[in-house]
PDB file of C-alpha atoms in Angstrom:
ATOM      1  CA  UNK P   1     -48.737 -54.049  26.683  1.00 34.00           C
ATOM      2  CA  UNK P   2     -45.974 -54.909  24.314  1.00 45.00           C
ATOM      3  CA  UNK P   3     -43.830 -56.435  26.643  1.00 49.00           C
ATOM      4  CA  UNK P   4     -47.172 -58.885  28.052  1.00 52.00           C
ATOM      5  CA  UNK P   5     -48.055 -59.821  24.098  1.00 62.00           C
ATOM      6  CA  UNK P   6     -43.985 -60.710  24.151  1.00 86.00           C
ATOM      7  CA  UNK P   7     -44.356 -63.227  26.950  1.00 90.00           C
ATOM      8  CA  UNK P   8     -47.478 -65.025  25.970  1.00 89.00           C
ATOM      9  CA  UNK P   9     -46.136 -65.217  22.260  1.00 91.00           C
ATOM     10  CA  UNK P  10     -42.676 -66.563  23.936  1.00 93.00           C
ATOM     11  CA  UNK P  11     -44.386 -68.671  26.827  1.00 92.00           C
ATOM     12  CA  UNK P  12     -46.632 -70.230  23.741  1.00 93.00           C
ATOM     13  CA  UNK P  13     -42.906 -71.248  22.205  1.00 93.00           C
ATOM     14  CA  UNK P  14     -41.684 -72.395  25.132  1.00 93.00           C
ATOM     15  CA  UNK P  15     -44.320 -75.079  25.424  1.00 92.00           C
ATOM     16  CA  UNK P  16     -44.802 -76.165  21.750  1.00 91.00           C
ATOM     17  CA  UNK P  17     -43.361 -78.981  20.392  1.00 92.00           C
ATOM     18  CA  UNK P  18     -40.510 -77.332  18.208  1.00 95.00           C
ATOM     19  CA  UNK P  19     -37.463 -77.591  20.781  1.00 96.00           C
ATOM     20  CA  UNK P  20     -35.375 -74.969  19.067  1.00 96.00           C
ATOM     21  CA  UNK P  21     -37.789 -72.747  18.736  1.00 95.00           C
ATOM     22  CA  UNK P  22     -38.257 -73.350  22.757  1.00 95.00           C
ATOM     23  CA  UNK P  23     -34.944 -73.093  23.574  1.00 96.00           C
ATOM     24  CA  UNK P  24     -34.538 -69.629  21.313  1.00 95.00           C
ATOM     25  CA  UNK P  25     -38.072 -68.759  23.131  1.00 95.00           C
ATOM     26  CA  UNK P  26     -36.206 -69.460  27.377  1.00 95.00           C
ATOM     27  CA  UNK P  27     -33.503 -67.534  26.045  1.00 94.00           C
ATOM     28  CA  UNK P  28     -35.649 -64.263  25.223  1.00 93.00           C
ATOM     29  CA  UNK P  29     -37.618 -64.567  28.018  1.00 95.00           C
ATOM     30  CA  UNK P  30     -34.229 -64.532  30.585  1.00 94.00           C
ATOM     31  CA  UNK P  31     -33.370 -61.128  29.074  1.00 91.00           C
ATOM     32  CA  UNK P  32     -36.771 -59.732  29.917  1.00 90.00           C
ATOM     33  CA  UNK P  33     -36.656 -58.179  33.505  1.00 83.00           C
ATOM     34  CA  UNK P  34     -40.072 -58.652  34.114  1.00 85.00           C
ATOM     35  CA  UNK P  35     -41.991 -61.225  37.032  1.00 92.00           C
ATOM     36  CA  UNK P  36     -44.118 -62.606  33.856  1.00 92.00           C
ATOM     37  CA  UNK P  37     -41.324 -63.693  32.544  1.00 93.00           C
ATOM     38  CA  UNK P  38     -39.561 -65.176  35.641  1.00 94.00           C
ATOM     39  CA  UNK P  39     -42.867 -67.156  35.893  1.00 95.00           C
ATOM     40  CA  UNK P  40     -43.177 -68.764  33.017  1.00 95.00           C
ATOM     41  CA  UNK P  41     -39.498 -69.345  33.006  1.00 96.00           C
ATOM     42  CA  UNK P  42     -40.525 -71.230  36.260  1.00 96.00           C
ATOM     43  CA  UNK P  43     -42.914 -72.829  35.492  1.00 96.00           C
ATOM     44  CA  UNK P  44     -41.357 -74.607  32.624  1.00 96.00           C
ATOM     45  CA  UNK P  45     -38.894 -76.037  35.117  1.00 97.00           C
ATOM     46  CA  UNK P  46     -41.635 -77.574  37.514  1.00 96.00           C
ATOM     47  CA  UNK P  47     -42.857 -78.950  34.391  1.00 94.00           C
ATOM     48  CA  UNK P  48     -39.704 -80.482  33.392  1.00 93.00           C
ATOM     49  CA  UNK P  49     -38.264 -80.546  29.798  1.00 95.00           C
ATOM     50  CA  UNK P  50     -35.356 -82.582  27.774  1.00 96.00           C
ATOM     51  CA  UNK P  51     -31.507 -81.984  28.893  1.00 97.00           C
ATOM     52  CA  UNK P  52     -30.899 -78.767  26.215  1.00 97.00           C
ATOM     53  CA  UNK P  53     -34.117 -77.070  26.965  1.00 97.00           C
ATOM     54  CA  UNK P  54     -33.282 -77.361  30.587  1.00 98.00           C
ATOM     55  CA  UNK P  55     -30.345 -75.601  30.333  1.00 98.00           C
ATOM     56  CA  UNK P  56     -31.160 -72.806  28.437  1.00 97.00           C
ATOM     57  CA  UNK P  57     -34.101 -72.639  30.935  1.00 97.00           C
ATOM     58  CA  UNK P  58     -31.766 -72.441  34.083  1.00 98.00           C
ATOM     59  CA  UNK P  59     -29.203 -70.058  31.947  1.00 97.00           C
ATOM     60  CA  UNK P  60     -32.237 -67.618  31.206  1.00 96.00           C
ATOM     61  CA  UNK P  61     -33.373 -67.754  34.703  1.00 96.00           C
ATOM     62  CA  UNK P  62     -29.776 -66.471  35.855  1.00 95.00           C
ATOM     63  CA  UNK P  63     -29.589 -63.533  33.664  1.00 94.00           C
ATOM     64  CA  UNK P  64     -33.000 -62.876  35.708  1.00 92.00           C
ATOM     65  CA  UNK P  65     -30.790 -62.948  38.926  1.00 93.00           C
ATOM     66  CA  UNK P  66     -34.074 -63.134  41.026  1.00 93.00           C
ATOM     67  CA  UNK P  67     -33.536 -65.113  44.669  1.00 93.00           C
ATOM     68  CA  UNK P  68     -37.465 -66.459  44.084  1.00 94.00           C
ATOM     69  CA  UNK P  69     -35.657 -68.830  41.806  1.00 95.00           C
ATOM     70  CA  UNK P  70     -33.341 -69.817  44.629  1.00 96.00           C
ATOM     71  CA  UNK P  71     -35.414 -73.102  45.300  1.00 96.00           C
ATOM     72  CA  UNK P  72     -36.021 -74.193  41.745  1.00 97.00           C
ATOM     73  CA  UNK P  73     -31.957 -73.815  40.939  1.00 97.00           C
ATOM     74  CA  UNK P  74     -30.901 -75.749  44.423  1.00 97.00           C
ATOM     75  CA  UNK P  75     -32.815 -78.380  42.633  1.00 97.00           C
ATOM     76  CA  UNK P  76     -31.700 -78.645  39.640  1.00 98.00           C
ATOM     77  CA  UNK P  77     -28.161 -78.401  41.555  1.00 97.00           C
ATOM     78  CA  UNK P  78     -28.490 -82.232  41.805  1.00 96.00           C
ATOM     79  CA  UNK P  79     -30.258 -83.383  38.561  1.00 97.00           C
ATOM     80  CA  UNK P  80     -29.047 -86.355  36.839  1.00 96.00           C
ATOM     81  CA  UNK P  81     -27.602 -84.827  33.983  1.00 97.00           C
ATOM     82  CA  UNK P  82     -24.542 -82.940  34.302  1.00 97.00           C
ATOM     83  CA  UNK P  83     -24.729 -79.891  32.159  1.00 97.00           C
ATOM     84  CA  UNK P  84     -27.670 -78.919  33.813  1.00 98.00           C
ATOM     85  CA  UNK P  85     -26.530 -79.334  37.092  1.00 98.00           C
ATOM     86  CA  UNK P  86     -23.436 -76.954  36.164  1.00 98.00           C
ATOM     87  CA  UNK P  87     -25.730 -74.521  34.327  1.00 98.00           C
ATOM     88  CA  UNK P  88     -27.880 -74.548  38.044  1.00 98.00           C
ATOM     89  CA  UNK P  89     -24.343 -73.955  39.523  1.00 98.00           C
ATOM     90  CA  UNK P  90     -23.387 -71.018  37.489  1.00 97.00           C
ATOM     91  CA  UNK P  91     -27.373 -69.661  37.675  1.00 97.00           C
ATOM     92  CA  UNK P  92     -27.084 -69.910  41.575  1.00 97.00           C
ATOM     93  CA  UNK P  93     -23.606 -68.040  41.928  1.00 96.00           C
ATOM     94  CA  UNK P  94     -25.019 -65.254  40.323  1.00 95.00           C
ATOM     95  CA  UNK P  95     -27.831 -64.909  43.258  1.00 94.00           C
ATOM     96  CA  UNK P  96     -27.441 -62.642  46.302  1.00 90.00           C
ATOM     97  CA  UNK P  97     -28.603 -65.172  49.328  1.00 93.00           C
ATOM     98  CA  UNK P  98     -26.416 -66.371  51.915  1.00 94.00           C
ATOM     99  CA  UNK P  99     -27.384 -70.044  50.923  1.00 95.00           C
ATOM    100  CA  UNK P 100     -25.408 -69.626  48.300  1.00 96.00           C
ATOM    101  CA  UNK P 101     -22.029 -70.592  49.526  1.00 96.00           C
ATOM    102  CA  UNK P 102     -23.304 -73.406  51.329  1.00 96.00           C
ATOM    103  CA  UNK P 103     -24.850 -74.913  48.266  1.00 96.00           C
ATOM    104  CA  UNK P 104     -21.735 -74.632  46.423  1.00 97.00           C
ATOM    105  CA  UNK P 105     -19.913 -76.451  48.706  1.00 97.00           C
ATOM    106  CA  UNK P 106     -22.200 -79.423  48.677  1.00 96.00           C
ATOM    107  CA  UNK P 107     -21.214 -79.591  44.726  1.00 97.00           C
ATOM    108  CA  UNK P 108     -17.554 -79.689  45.752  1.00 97.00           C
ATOM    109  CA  UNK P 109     -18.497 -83.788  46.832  1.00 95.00           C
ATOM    110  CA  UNK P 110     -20.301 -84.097  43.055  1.00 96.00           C
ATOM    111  CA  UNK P 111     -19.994 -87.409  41.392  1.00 95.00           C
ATOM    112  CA  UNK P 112     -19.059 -85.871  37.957  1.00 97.00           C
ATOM    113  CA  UNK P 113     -15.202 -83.390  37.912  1.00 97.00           C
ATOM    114  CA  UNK P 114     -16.465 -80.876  35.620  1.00 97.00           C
ATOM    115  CA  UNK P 115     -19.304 -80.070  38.173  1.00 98.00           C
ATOM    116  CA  UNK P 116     -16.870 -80.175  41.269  1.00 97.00           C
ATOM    117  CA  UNK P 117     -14.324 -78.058  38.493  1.00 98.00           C
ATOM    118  CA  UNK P 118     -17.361 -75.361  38.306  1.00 98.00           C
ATOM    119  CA  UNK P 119     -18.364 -75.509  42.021  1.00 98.00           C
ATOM    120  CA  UNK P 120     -14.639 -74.958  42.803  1.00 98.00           C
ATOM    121  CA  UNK P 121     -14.266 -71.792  40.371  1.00 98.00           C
ATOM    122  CA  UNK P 122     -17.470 -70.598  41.603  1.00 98.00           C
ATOM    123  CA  UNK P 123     -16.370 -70.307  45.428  1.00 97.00           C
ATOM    124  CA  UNK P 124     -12.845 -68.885  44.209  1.00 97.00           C
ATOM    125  CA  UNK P 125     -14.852 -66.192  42.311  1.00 96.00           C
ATOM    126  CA  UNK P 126     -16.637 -65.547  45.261  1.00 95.00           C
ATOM    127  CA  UNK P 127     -13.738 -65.380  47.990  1.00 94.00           C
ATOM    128  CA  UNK P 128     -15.134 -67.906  50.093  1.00 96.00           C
ATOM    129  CA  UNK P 129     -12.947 -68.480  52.551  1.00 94.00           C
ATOM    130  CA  UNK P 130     -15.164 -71.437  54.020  1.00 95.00           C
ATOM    131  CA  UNK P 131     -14.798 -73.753  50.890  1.00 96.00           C
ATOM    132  CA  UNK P 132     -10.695 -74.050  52.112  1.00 96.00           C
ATOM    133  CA  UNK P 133     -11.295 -77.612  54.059  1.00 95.00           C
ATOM    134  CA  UNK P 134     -13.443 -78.612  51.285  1.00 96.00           C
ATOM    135  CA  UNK P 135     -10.555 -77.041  48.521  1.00 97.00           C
ATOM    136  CA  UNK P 136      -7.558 -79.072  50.529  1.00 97.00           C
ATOM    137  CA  UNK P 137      -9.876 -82.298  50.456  1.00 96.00           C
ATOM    138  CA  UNK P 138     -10.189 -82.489  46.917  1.00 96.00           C
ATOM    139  CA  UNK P 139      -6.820 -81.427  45.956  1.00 96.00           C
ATOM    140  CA  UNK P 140      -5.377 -84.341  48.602  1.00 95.00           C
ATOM    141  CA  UNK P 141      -7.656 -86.733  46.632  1.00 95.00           C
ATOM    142  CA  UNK P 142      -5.592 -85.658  43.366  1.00 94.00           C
ATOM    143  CA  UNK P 143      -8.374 -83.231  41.716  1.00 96.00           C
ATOM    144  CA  UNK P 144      -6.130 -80.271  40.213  1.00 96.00           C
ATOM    145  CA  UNK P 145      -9.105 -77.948  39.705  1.00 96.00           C
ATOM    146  CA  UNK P 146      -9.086 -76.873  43.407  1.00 97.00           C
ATOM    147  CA  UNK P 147      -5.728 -75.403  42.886  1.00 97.00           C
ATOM    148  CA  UNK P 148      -6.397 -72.144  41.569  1.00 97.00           C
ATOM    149  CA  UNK P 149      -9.602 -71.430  43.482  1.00 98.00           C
ATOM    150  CA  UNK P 150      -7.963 -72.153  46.752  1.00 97.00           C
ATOM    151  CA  UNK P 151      -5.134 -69.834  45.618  1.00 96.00           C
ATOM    152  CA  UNK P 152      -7.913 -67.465  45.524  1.00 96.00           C
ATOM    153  CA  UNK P 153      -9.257 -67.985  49.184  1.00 95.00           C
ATOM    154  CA  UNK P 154      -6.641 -68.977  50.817  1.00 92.00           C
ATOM    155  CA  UNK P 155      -4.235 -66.953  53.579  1.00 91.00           C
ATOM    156  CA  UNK P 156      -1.602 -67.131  55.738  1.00 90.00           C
ATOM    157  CA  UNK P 157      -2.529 -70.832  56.589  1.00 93.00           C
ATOM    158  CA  UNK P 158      -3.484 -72.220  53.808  1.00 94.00           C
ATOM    159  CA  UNK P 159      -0.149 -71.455  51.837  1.00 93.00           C
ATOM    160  CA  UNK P 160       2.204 -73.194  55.032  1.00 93.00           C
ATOM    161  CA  UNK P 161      -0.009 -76.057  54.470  1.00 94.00           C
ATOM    162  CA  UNK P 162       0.382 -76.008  50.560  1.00 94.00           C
ATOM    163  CA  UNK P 163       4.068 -75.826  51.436  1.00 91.00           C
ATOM    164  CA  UNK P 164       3.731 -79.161  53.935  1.00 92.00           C
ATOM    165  CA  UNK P 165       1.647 -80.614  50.510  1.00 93.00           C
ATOM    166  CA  UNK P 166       5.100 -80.432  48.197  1.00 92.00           C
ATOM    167  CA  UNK P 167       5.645 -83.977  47.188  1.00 90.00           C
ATOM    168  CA  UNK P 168       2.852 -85.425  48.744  1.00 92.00           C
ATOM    169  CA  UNK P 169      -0.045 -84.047  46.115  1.00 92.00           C
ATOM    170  CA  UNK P 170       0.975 -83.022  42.150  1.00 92.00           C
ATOM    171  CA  UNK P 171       3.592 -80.592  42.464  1.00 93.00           C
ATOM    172  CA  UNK P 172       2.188 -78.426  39.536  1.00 95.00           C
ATOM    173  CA  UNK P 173      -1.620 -77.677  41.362  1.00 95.00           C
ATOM    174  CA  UNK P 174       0.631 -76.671  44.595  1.00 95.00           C
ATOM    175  CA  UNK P 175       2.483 -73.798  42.157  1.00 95.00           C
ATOM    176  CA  UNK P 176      -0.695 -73.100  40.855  1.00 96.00           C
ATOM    177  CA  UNK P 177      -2.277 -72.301  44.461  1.00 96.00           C
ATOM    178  CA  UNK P 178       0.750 -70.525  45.337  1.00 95.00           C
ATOM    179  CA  UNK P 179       1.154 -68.860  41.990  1.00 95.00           C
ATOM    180  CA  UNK P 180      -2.525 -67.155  42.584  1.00 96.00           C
ATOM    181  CA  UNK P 181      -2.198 -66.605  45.867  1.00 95.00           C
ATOM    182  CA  UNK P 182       0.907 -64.199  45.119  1.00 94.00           C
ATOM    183  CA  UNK P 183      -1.012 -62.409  42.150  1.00 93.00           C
ATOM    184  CA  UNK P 184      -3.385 -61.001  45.196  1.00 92.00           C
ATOM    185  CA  UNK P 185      -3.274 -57.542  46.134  1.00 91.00           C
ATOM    186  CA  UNK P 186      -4.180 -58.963  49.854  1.00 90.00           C
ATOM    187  CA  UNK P 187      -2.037 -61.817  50.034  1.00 88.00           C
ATOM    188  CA  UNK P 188       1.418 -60.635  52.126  1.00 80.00           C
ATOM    189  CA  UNK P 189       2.893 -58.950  54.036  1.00 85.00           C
ATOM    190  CA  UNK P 190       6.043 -58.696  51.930  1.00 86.00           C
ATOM    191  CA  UNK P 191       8.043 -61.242  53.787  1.00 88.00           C
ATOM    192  CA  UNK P 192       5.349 -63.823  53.864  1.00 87.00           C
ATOM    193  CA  UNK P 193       5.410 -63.353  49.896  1.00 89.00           C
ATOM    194  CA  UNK P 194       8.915 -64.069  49.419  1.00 90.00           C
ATOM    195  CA  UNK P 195       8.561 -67.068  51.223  1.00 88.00           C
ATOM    196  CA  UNK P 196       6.063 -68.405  48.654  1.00 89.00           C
ATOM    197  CA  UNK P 197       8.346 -67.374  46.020  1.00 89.00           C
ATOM    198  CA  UNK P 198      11.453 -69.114  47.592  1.00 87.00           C
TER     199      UNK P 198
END
């Protein structure tokens, strides 16, 4: 009974006109597990709100880590403004759907770097060893945040290619790659490893 006065008292915030007080009300409601809370948390969103309230909308609807919201965040993926489409980004990775991936990927072609920065940290987080085309695109087209995440996915292949890249692409995001690639415990064998080194 508590819990349902807490989410009419916070859904009542969320909606007034005091956008502080809204965003301090999304926030509270994210760290409720409950569905009343997911839904008004949603239902905010199909409503629509300014840039900051948005974002601490899509932020609290991560911490719920519920795949209903799956549809809501692949929207909000491709808003216009970019800190909400990196907060959808970061909401999104922290879902367990195999969509997931796939919609990351799309953000790797994002009009805005610190979106295609996030996207590319994301899939390196998650090991995805289908975001390497995608990785190698962007760092051929001079981006250096795809070094380090496709140190993280990359194997065998994908460092002999880095190797082909010396010269050709910044020198430094090729260490990087490399660099990460030899801090994994699954990255070898021995031999292999050395090679990177040399």
């Amino acid at each position: 009974a508590q819990m349902t006065g807490n989410v009419d008292r916070l859904k009542a915030d969320l909606h007034g006109v005091d956008l502080d007080r809204a965003v301090a009300a999304a926030s509270a409601l994210g760290s409720l597990k409950d569905a009343r809370a997911r839904d008004a948390l949603l239902g905010a969103l199909t409503l629509g709100a300014p840039p900051k309230l948005l974002t601490a909308l899509i932020e609290a609807l991560g911490l719920q880590q519920d795949a209903k919201a799956l549809n809501m965040l692949r929207h909000y993926a491709g808003h216009r403004n970019v800190a909400v489409r990196g907060a959808a980004l970061s909401a999104l990775s922290k879902l367990k759907h195999k969509q997931i991936p796939l919609i990351l990927m799309v953000s790797l072609g994002d009009s805005h770097p610190m979106v295609r920065a996030k996207a590319a940290r994301l899939l390196g987080d998650r090991k995805e060893i289908r975001a390497q085309r995608s990785l190698f695109k962007m760092l051929r087209k001079g981006d250096k945040s795809a070094a380090v995440p496709l140190g993280k996915v990359g194997g065998v292949e994908a460092a002999k290619q880095l190797a082909e890249m010396i010269g050709e692409v910044d020198n430094a995001s090729v260490a990087r790659a490399l660099g990460e690639m030899l801090k994994r415990k699954d990255f070898g064998p021995d031999p292999l490893r050395l090679q990177v080194v040399k």
